[in-house]
Tab-separated table of C-alpha atoms in Angstrom:
chain	number	residue	atom	x	y	z
A	1	UNK	CA	0.000	0.000	0.000
A	2	UNK	CA	1.200	3.490	-0.820
A	3	UNK	CA	0.694	4.654	2.753
A	4	UNK	CA	3.077	1.927	3.959
A	5	UNK	CA	5.958	2.839	1.646
A	6	UNK	CA	9.048	4.158	3.405
A	7	UNK	CA	11.749	6.233	1.735
A	8	UNK	CA	15.112	4.536	2.234
A	9	UNK	CA	17.397	6.144	-0.336
A	10	UNK	CA	17.664	9.391	-2.230
A	11	UNK	CA	19.386	9.105	-5.602
A	12	UNK	CA	21.055	12.124	-7.116
A	13	UNK	CA	20.588	12.885	-10.815
A	14	UNK	CA	23.508	11.211	-12.579
A	15	UNK	CA	24.143	8.697	-9.771
A	16	UNK	CA	23.816	5.019	-10.634
A	17	UNK	CA	21.669	3.548	-13.388
A	18	UNK	CA	18.515	5.365	-12.216
A	19	UNK	CA	20.353	8.687	-11.928
A	20	UNK	CA	21.802	8.265	-15.412
A	21	UNK	CA	18.359	7.641	-16.924
A	22	UNK	CA	16.972	10.653	-15.036
A	23	UNK	CA	19.782	12.712	-16.512
A	24	UNK	CA	19.711	11.582	-20.143
A	25	UNK	CA	16.041	10.558	-20.478
A	26	UNK	CA	16.859	7.335	-22.322
A	27	UNK	CA	15.815	3.800	-21.375
A	28	UNK	CA	18.551	1.386	-20.281
A	29	UNK	CA	18.946	-2.410	-19.902
A	30	UNK	CA	21.920	-3.616	-17.866
A	31	UNK	CA	22.172	-7.411	-17.675
A	32	UNK	CA	25.477	-7.559	-15.774
A	33	UNK	CA	25.571	-4.915	-13.048
A	34	UNK	CA	29.027	-5.986	-11.831
A	35	UNK	CA	30.592	-4.917	-15.116
A	36	UNK	CA	28.691	-1.647	-15.581
A	37	UNK	CA	30.594	1.485	-14.610
A	38	UNK	CA	27.408	3.425	-13.851
A	39	UNK	CA	26.100	0.883	-11.351
A	40	UNK	CA	26.056	2.345	-7.797
A	41	UNK	CA	27.254	-0.413	-5.468
A	42	UNK	CA	26.370	1.509	-2.281
A	43	UNK	CA	22.709	0.548	-2.411
A	44	UNK	CA	23.508	-3.188	-2.440
A	45	UNK	CA	26.101	-2.680	0.283
A	46	UNK	CA	23.563	-1.018	2.581
A	47	UNK	CA	20.729	-3.486	1.951
A	48	UNK	CA	22.551	-6.760	1.416
A	49	UNK	CA	20.643	-7.185	-1.846
A	50	UNK	CA	22.492	-8.395	-4.953
A	51	UNK	CA	21.569	-6.561	-8.139
A	52	UNK	CA	22.344	-8.655	-11.230
A	53	UNK	CA	20.190	-7.153	-13.994
A	54	UNK	CA	18.397	-3.815	-14.177
A	55	UNK	CA	15.888	-2.309	-16.551
A	56	UNK	CA	15.200	1.419	-16.110
A	57	UNK	CA	12.982	3.787	-18.096
A	58	UNK	CA	12.226	7.519	-17.690
A	59	UNK	CA	8.873	8.915	-16.597
A	60	UNK	CA	8.004	11.888	-18.778
A	61	UNK	CA	5.222	14.467	-18.732
A	62	UNK	CA	4.862	17.304	-21.231
A	63	UNK	CA	8.337	16.578	-22.554
A	64	UNK	CA	9.996	16.826	-19.143
A	65	UNK	CA	11.528	14.026	-17.088
A	66	UNK	CA	9.613	13.684	-13.829
A	67	UNK	CA	11.190	10.483	-12.525
A	68	UNK	CA	12.297	6.964	-13.434
A	69	UNK	CA	10.880	3.471	-13.133
A	70	UNK	CA	13.322	0.667	-12.404
A	71	UNK	CA	13.050	-3.124	-12.061
A	72	UNK	CA	15.811	-5.399	-10.730
A	73	UNK	CA	16.494	-9.080	-11.418
A	74	UNK	CA	13.883	-10.753	-13.638
A	75	UNK	CA	12.171	-13.814	-12.136
A	76	UNK	CA	12.920	-17.178	-13.745
A	77	UNK	CA	15.644	-15.902	-16.080
A	78	UNK	CA	18.955	-14.084	-15.935
A	79	UNK	CA	18.397	-11.140	-18.272
A	80	UNK	CA	15.914	-8.544	-19.506
A	81	UNK	CA	15.260	-8.272	-23.254
A	82	UNK	CA	13.767	-5.775	-25.708
A	83	UNK	CA	10.208	-7.056	-25.196
A	84	UNK	CA	10.594	-6.353	-21.485
A	85	UNK	CA	11.735	-2.850	-22.356
A	86	UNK	CA	8.719	-2.213	-24.616
A	87	UNK	CA	6.304	-3.472	-21.957
A	88	UNK	CA	8.046	-1.560	-19.184
A	89	UNK	CA	8.066	1.657	-21.217
A	90	UNK	CA	4.341	1.311	-21.925
A	91	UNK	CA	3.715	0.829	-18.228
A	92	UNK	CA	5.930	3.842	-17.437
A	93	UNK	CA	3.981	6.014	-19.886
A	94	UNK	CA	0.733	5.068	-18.183
A	95	UNK	CA	2.299	5.636	-14.790
A	96	UNK	CA	3.435	9.127	-15.874
A	97	UNK	CA	-0.105	10.020	-16.879
A	98	UNK	CA	-1.445	8.698	-13.582
A	99	UNK	CA	1.135	10.666	-11.588
A	100	UNK	CA	0.391	13.884	-13.478
A	101	UNK	CA	-3.347	13.384	-13.061
A	102	UNK	CA	-2.821	12.847	-9.335
A	103	UNK	CA	-0.764	16.048	-9.139
A	104	UNK	CA	-3.391	17.953	-11.109
A	105	UNK	CA	-6.127	16.587	-8.861
A	106	UNK	CA	-4.130	17.655	-5.828
A	107	UNK	CA	-3.712	21.169	-7.234
A	108	UNK	CA	-7.428	21.375	-7.998
A	109	UNK	CA	-8.217	20.376	-4.414
A	110	UNK	CA	-5.779	23.000	-3.101
A	111	UNK	CA	-7.279	25.684	-5.341
A	112	UNK	CA	-10.798	24.771	-4.332
A	113	UNK	CA	-9.819	24.855	-0.669
A	114	UNK	CA	-8.222	28.268	-1.197
A	115	UNK	CA	-11.386	29.496	-2.946
A	116	UNK	CA	-13.532	28.257	-0.092
A	117	UNK	CA	-11.250	29.913	2.460
A	118	UNK	CA	-11.396	33.201	0.541
A	119	UNK	CA	-15.170	32.874	0.306
A	120	UNK	CA	-15.336	32.504	4.085
A	121	UNK	CA	-12.939	35.450	4.458
A	122	UNK	CA	-15.228	37.505	2.210
A	123	UNK	CA	-18.239	36.622	4.372
A	124	UNK	CA	-16.339	37.511	7.544
A	125	UNK	CA	-15.229	40.805	6.024
A	126	UNK	CA	-18.759	41.660	4.917
A	127	UNK	CA	-19.916	41.096	8.479
A	128	UNK	CA	-17.642	43.966	9.546
A	129	UNK	CA	-19.650	46.358	7.388
A	130	UNK	CA	-22.723	47.820	9.105
A	131	UNK	CA	-26.315	47.138	8.115
A	132	UNK	CA	-27.515	50.582	7.030
A	133	UNK	CA	-31.143	49.618	6.543
A	134	UNK	CA	-33.971	50.212	8.996
A	135	UNK	CA	-33.481	53.935	9.574
A	136	UNK	CA	-31.829	53.438	12.971
A	137	UNK	CA	-29.183	56.071	12.225
A	138	UNK	CA	-31.682	58.919	11.927
A	139	UNK	CA	-30.759	59.642	8.300
A	140	UNK	CA	-31.307	57.694	5.090
A	141	UNK	CA	-28.208	55.569	4.385
A	142	UNK	CA	-27.262	53.036	1.709
A	143	UNK	CA	-24.007	51.666	0.318
A	144	UNK	CA	-22.517	49.351	-2.272
A	145	UNK	CA	-19.248	47.437	-1.963
A	146	UNK	CA	-17.800	45.200	-4.686
A	147	UNK	CA	-14.247	43.836	-4.373
A	148	UNK	CA	-12.036	43.382	-7.424
A	149	UNK	CA	-10.991	40.058	-5.896
A	150	UNK	CA	-12.602	37.812	-3.306
A	151	UNK	CA	-11.854	40.246	-0.485
A	152	UNK	CA	-11.666	44.025	-0.459
A	153	UNK	CA	-9.535	46.869	0.850
A	154	UNK	CA	-12.433	49.339	0.606
A	155	UNK	CA	-14.778	49.752	3.539
A	156	UNK	CA	-17.294	52.051	5.149
A	157	UNK	CA	-18.785	52.389	8.601
A	158	UNK	CA	-21.510	54.276	10.438
A	159	UNK	CA	-21.688	54.833	14.189
A	160	UNK	CA	-24.564	56.431	16.105
A	161	UNK	CA	-23.078	58.466	18.964
A	162	UNK	CA	-26.317	59.816	20.446
A	163	UNK	CA	-29.846	60.704	19.384
A	164	UNK	CA	-28.691	63.291	16.837
A	165	UNK	CA	-25.052	62.639	15.908
A	166	UNK	CA	-23.777	60.026	13.488
A	167	UNK	CA	-20.196	59.349	12.404
A	168	UNK	CA	-19.588	58.067	8.865
A	169	UNK	CA	-16.307	56.741	7.480
A	170	UNK	CA	-15.315	55.598	4.008
A	171	UNK	CA	-11.790	54.348	3.292
A	172	UNK	CA	-9.680	52.844	0.533
A	173	UNK	CA	-6.665	50.723	1.498
A	174	UNK	CA	-3.683	50.645	-0.857
A	175	UNK	CA	-3.501	47.489	-2.934
A	176	UNK	CA	-6.090	44.736	-3.277
A	177	UNK	CA	-6.781	41.225	-2.106
A	178	UNK	CA	-5.780	39.608	1.193
A	179	UNK	CA	-3.117	42.147	2.373
A	180	UNK	CA	-5.530	45.048	1.847
A	181	UNK	CA	-8.349	43.111	3.549
A	182	UNK	CA	-6.199	42.410	6.615
A	183	UNK	CA	-5.267	46.087	6.815
A	184	UNK	CA	-8.964	46.944	6.502
A	185	UNK	CA	-9.890	44.733	9.465
A	186	UNK	CA	-7.130	46.311	11.550
A	187	UNK	CA	-8.192	49.826	10.569
A	188	UNK	CA	-11.926	49.423	11.182
A	189	UNK	CA	-11.239	47.835	14.569
A	190	UNK	CA	-9.082	50.768	15.690
A	191	UNK	CA	-11.562	53.251	14.206
A	192	UNK	CA	-14.491	51.852	16.165
A	193	UNK	CA	-12.466	52.004	19.359
A	194	UNK	CA	-11.324	55.605	18.821
A	195	UNK	CA	-14.342	57.276	17.170
A	196	UNK	CA	-16.565	57.619	20.279
A	197	UNK	CA	-13.738	59.466	22.047
A	198	UNK	CA	-13.555	62.361	19.584
A	199	UNK	CA	-16.159	64.966	18.675
A	200	UNK	CA	-13.858	66.366	15.989
A	201	UNK	CA	-13.330	64.489	12.685
A	202	UNK	CA	-9.839	65.963	12.344
A	203	UNK	CA	-8.888	64.846	15.848
A	204	UNK	CA	-10.162	61.341	15.102
A	205	UNK	CA	-8.032	61.130	11.949
A	206	UNK	CA	-5.009	62.393	13.922
A	207	UNK	CA	-5.425	59.594	16.453
A	208	UNK	CA	-6.258	56.891	13.913
A	209	UNK	CA	-3.287	57.842	11.757
A	210	UNK	CA	-0.866	57.571	14.686
A	211	UNK	CA	-2.282	54.184	15.666
A	212	UNK	CA	-2.046	52.793	12.130
A	213	UNK	CA	1.445	54.217	11.545
A	214	UNK	CA	2.645	52.492	14.708
A	215	UNK	CA	1.060	49.126	13.900
A	216	UNK	CA	1.231	48.834	10.125
A	217	UNK	CA	3.462	46.874	7.775
A	218	UNK	CA	5.666	49.305	5.906
A	219	UNK	CA	4.147	50.485	2.635
A	220	UNK	CA	0.496	49.945	3.578
A	221	UNK	CA	-1.754	52.986	3.937
A	222	UNK	CA	-5.301	54.118	3.264
A	223	UNK	CA	-7.156	57.187	2.155
A	224	UNK	CA	-10.164	58.059	4.283
A	225	UNK	CA	-13.000	60.510	4.657
A	226	UNK	CA	-14.652	60.924	8.039
A	227	UNK	CA	-17.694	63.054	8.793
A	228	UNK	CA	-19.993	63.747	11.691
A	229	UNK	CA	-23.565	64.739	10.888
A	230	UNK	CA	-25.791	66.352	13.488
A	231	UNK	CA	-29.324	65.598	12.353
A	232	UNK	CA	-30.940	68.129	14.721
A	233	UNK	CA	-28.846	71.128	13.642
A	234	UNK	CA	-28.332	69.765	10.080
A	235	UNK	CA	-24.610	70.414	10.287
A	236	UNK	CA	-21.860	68.437	8.616
A	237	UNK	CA	-18.265	68.475	9.872
A	238	UNK	CA	-15.778	66.483	7.822
A	239	UNK	CA	-12.070	65.773	7.435
A	240	UNK	CA	-10.163	64.004	4.658
A	241	UNK	CA	-6.990	61.929	4.592
A	242	UNK	CA	-6.173	62.107	0.909
A	243	UNK	CA	-9.613	60.866	-0.138
A	244	UNK	CA	-11.930	62.004	-2.921
A	245	UNK	CA	-14.148	64.992	-2.079
A	246	UNK	CA	-17.781	64.644	-1.016
A	247	UNK	CA	-20.407	65.265	-3.658
A	248	UNK	CA	-23.519	67.048	-2.378
A	249	UNK	CA	-26.773	66.898	-4.311
A	250	UNK	CA	-28.897	69.712	-2.994
A	251	UNK	CA	-32.648	69.510	-2.605
A	252	UNK	CA	-32.857	71.668	-5.766
A	253	UNK	CA	-30.839	69.120	-7.755
A	254	UNK	CA	-27.565	71.061	-7.922
A	255	UNK	CA	-24.381	68.913	-7.705
A	256	UNK	CA	-21.716	70.524	-5.531
A	257	UNK	CA	-18.221	69.282	-4.753
A	258	UNK	CA	-17.399	70.103	-1.136
A	259	UNK	CA	-14.031	71.719	-0.504
A	260	UNK	CA	-11.382	69.118	0.187
A	261	UNK	CA	-9.524	69.484	3.468
A	262	UNK	CA	-6.338	67.920	2.085
A	263	UNK	CA	-4.375	65.633	4.384
A	264	UNK	CA	-2.086	62.697	3.657
A	265	UNK	CA	-3.314	59.086	3.670
A	266	UNK	CA	-3.459	57.325	7.018
A	267	UNK	CA	-0.632	55.084	8.182
A	268	UNK	CA	2.251	56.626	6.252
A	269	UNK	CA	3.799	58.562	9.139
A	270	UNK	CA	3.016	59.642	12.671
A	271	UNK	CA	2.190	63.117	13.975
A	272	UNK	CA	0.287	64.410	10.978
A	273	UNK	CA	-2.271	67.157	11.588
A	274	UNK	CA	-5.581	67.024	9.737
A	275	UNK	CA	-8.011	69.915	9.201
A	276	UNK	CA	-11.805	69.943	8.987
A	277	UNK	CA	-14.643	71.908	7.419
A	278	UNK	CA	-18.195	72.639	8.567
A	279	UNK	CA	-21.200	72.846	6.233
A	280	UNK	CA	-24.870	73.576	6.904
A	281	UNK	CA	-27.143	71.052	5.200
A	282	UNK	CA	-30.816	71.230	4.254
A	283	UNK	CA	-33.626	68.703	4.174
A	284	UNK	CA	-33.516	66.713	0.954
A	285	UNK	CA	-29.746	67.063	0.505
A	286	UNK	CA	-27.865	63.886	-0.388
A	287	UNK	CA	-24.160	63.268	0.245
A	288	UNK	CA	-22.177	60.879	-1.949
A	289	UNK	CA	-18.968	59.265	-0.702
A	290	UNK	CA	-17.015	56.959	-3.016
A	291	UNK	CA	-13.646	55.315	-3.691
A	292	UNK	CA	-11.589	55.598	-6.866
A	293	UNK	CA	-12.826	52.203	-8.030
A	294	UNK	CA	-16.067	53.997	-8.919
A	295	UNK	CA	-14.628	56.874	-10.960
A	296	UNK	CA	-11.872	54.714	-12.477
A	297	UNK	CA	-14.203	51.897	-13.577
A	298	UNK	CA	-13.446	51.147	-17.216
A	299	UNK	CA	-15.462	50.216	-20.245
A	300	UNK	CA	-14.300	47.482	-22.615
A	301	UNK	CA	-12.771	50.244	-24.734
A	302	UNK	CA	-10.681	51.402	-21.753
A	303	UNK	CA	-12.640	54.619	-21.111
A	304	UNK	CA	-13.028	55.622	-17.455
A	305	UNK	CA	-16.406	56.272	-15.876
A	306	UNK	CA	-14.926	59.406	-14.315
A	307	UNK	CA	-16.409	62.201	-12.265
A	308	UNK	CA	-18.586	63.149	-15.223
A	309	UNK	CA	-20.235	59.733	-15.196
A	310	UNK	CA	-20.810	59.898	-11.455
A	311	UNK	CA	-22.195	63.433	-11.596
A	312	UNK	CA	-24.536	62.556	-14.453
A	313	UNK	CA	-25.814	59.489	-12.626
A	314	UNK	CA	-26.552	61.217	-9.313
A	315	UNK	CA	-28.017	64.194	-11.146
A	316	UNK	CA	-31.171	62.151	-11.665
A	317	UNK	CA	-33.472	62.453	-8.669
A	318	UNK	CA	-34.398	59.327	-6.720
A	319	UNK	CA	-36.638	58.739	-3.748
A	320	UNK	CA	-34.113	57.227	-1.322
A	321	UNK	CA	-30.449	56.557	-0.617
A	322	UNK	CA	-30.970	52.923	-1.593
A	323	UNK	CA	-32.471	54.018	-4.925
A	324	UNK	CA	-29.432	56.226	-5.625
A	325	UNK	CA	-27.068	53.330	-4.784
A	326	UNK	CA	-29.040	50.963	-6.988
A	327	UNK	CA	-29.067	53.462	-9.861
A	328	UNK	CA	-25.297	53.925	-9.560
A	329	UNK	CA	-24.717	50.174	-9.634
A	330	UNK	CA	-26.888	49.744	-12.725
A	331	UNK	CA	-25.179	52.671	-14.452
A	332	UNK	CA	-21.742	51.197	-13.736
A	333	UNK	CA	-22.826	47.802	-15.060
A	334	UNK	CA	-24.160	49.394	-18.238
A	335	UNK	CA	-20.942	51.400	-18.671
A	336	UNK	CA	-18.463	48.565	-18.067
A	337	UNK	CA	-20.511	45.935	-19.946
A	338	UNK	CA	-18.702	43.060	-18.279
A	339	UNK	CA	-15.175	44.493	-18.573
A	340	UNK	CA	-12.728	43.228	-15.950
A	341	UNK	CA	-12.980	45.062	-12.651
A	342	UNK	CA	-9.483	46.295	-11.801
A	343	UNK	CA	-10.187	47.921	-8.422
A	344	UNK	CA	-12.521	47.614	-5.448
A	345	UNK	CA	-15.683	49.725	-5.827
A	346	UNK	CA	-17.438	51.287	-2.845
A	347	UNK	CA	-19.935	54.117	-2.494
A	348	UNK	CA	-22.103	55.414	0.335
A	349	UNK	CA	-25.165	57.669	0.073
A	350	UNK	CA	-26.494	59.721	2.991
A	351	UNK	CA	-29.826	61.542	2.622
A	352	UNK	CA	-30.930	64.277	5.011
A	353	UNK	CA	-34.473	63.993	6.360
């Protein structure tokens, strides 16, 4: 049984009859081992076995030598002949196919296991994102999040601090895939711990940046936009860490780009000071937060969706934040027409009551 086989010797390429065949790729019959200069006596010396005749053929797959098959001392006769070689080579060819199929099967199993693990990782990551439905935040919220791979470096969050104040974060981690997703989990965990301690968006970004810079693998960073909305006073205070500006659709349908506060991405260096802006909102205003995967989405011809595409899409009035998010998704799908997604895509819509 295969499970009972024990490795006893390792043969170097070029050593002995088997090593020679592995090196040259040609079949060999040796009917007098004692007179053959390539015969490696050490194996008989260590086992006490007496090798008299050897037949050895290469195992090949896709033109490459993957191993050898060797038989020693024919039963009932002293020597191997050409018919033995033909039969042995046929058997070796079949064995090569079986070995390659087993390797391929093993790789398929590994890939499937990896896919399942990434699927679970995706589900875990999605569970970090808040459920924005139900109106529990006091304003109308909706979001979309589509990773370019199984897991994403984009994320958003919403925290209700009291009856009137809500904190909203959107962020875009550098890179894609598993490294970006791990950074995302680290960042959102620290953010949720720090956010309730700061009434100022700029102060929160100061603290979060220092924490990430101290605990981040070199080269990883993220852009972020953090805002606090007071529903009662209809005020918006926001701060940016190198992220795209907020788009505001007024109740009259005008699309405004809010002044960017500047600021470097989070995690690059400690002791960075961030600034903030304050804006008075009105009932019916909608705020649009997004990552560059939205504006840089490409058509099959290579054209980018761009700010013009986003502005045109949100220029059409809809009844709710969810309707705006759904319209944006459908517009992106129509624009890209199945073209490969090269970056994570995330957007969040906040509508004032």
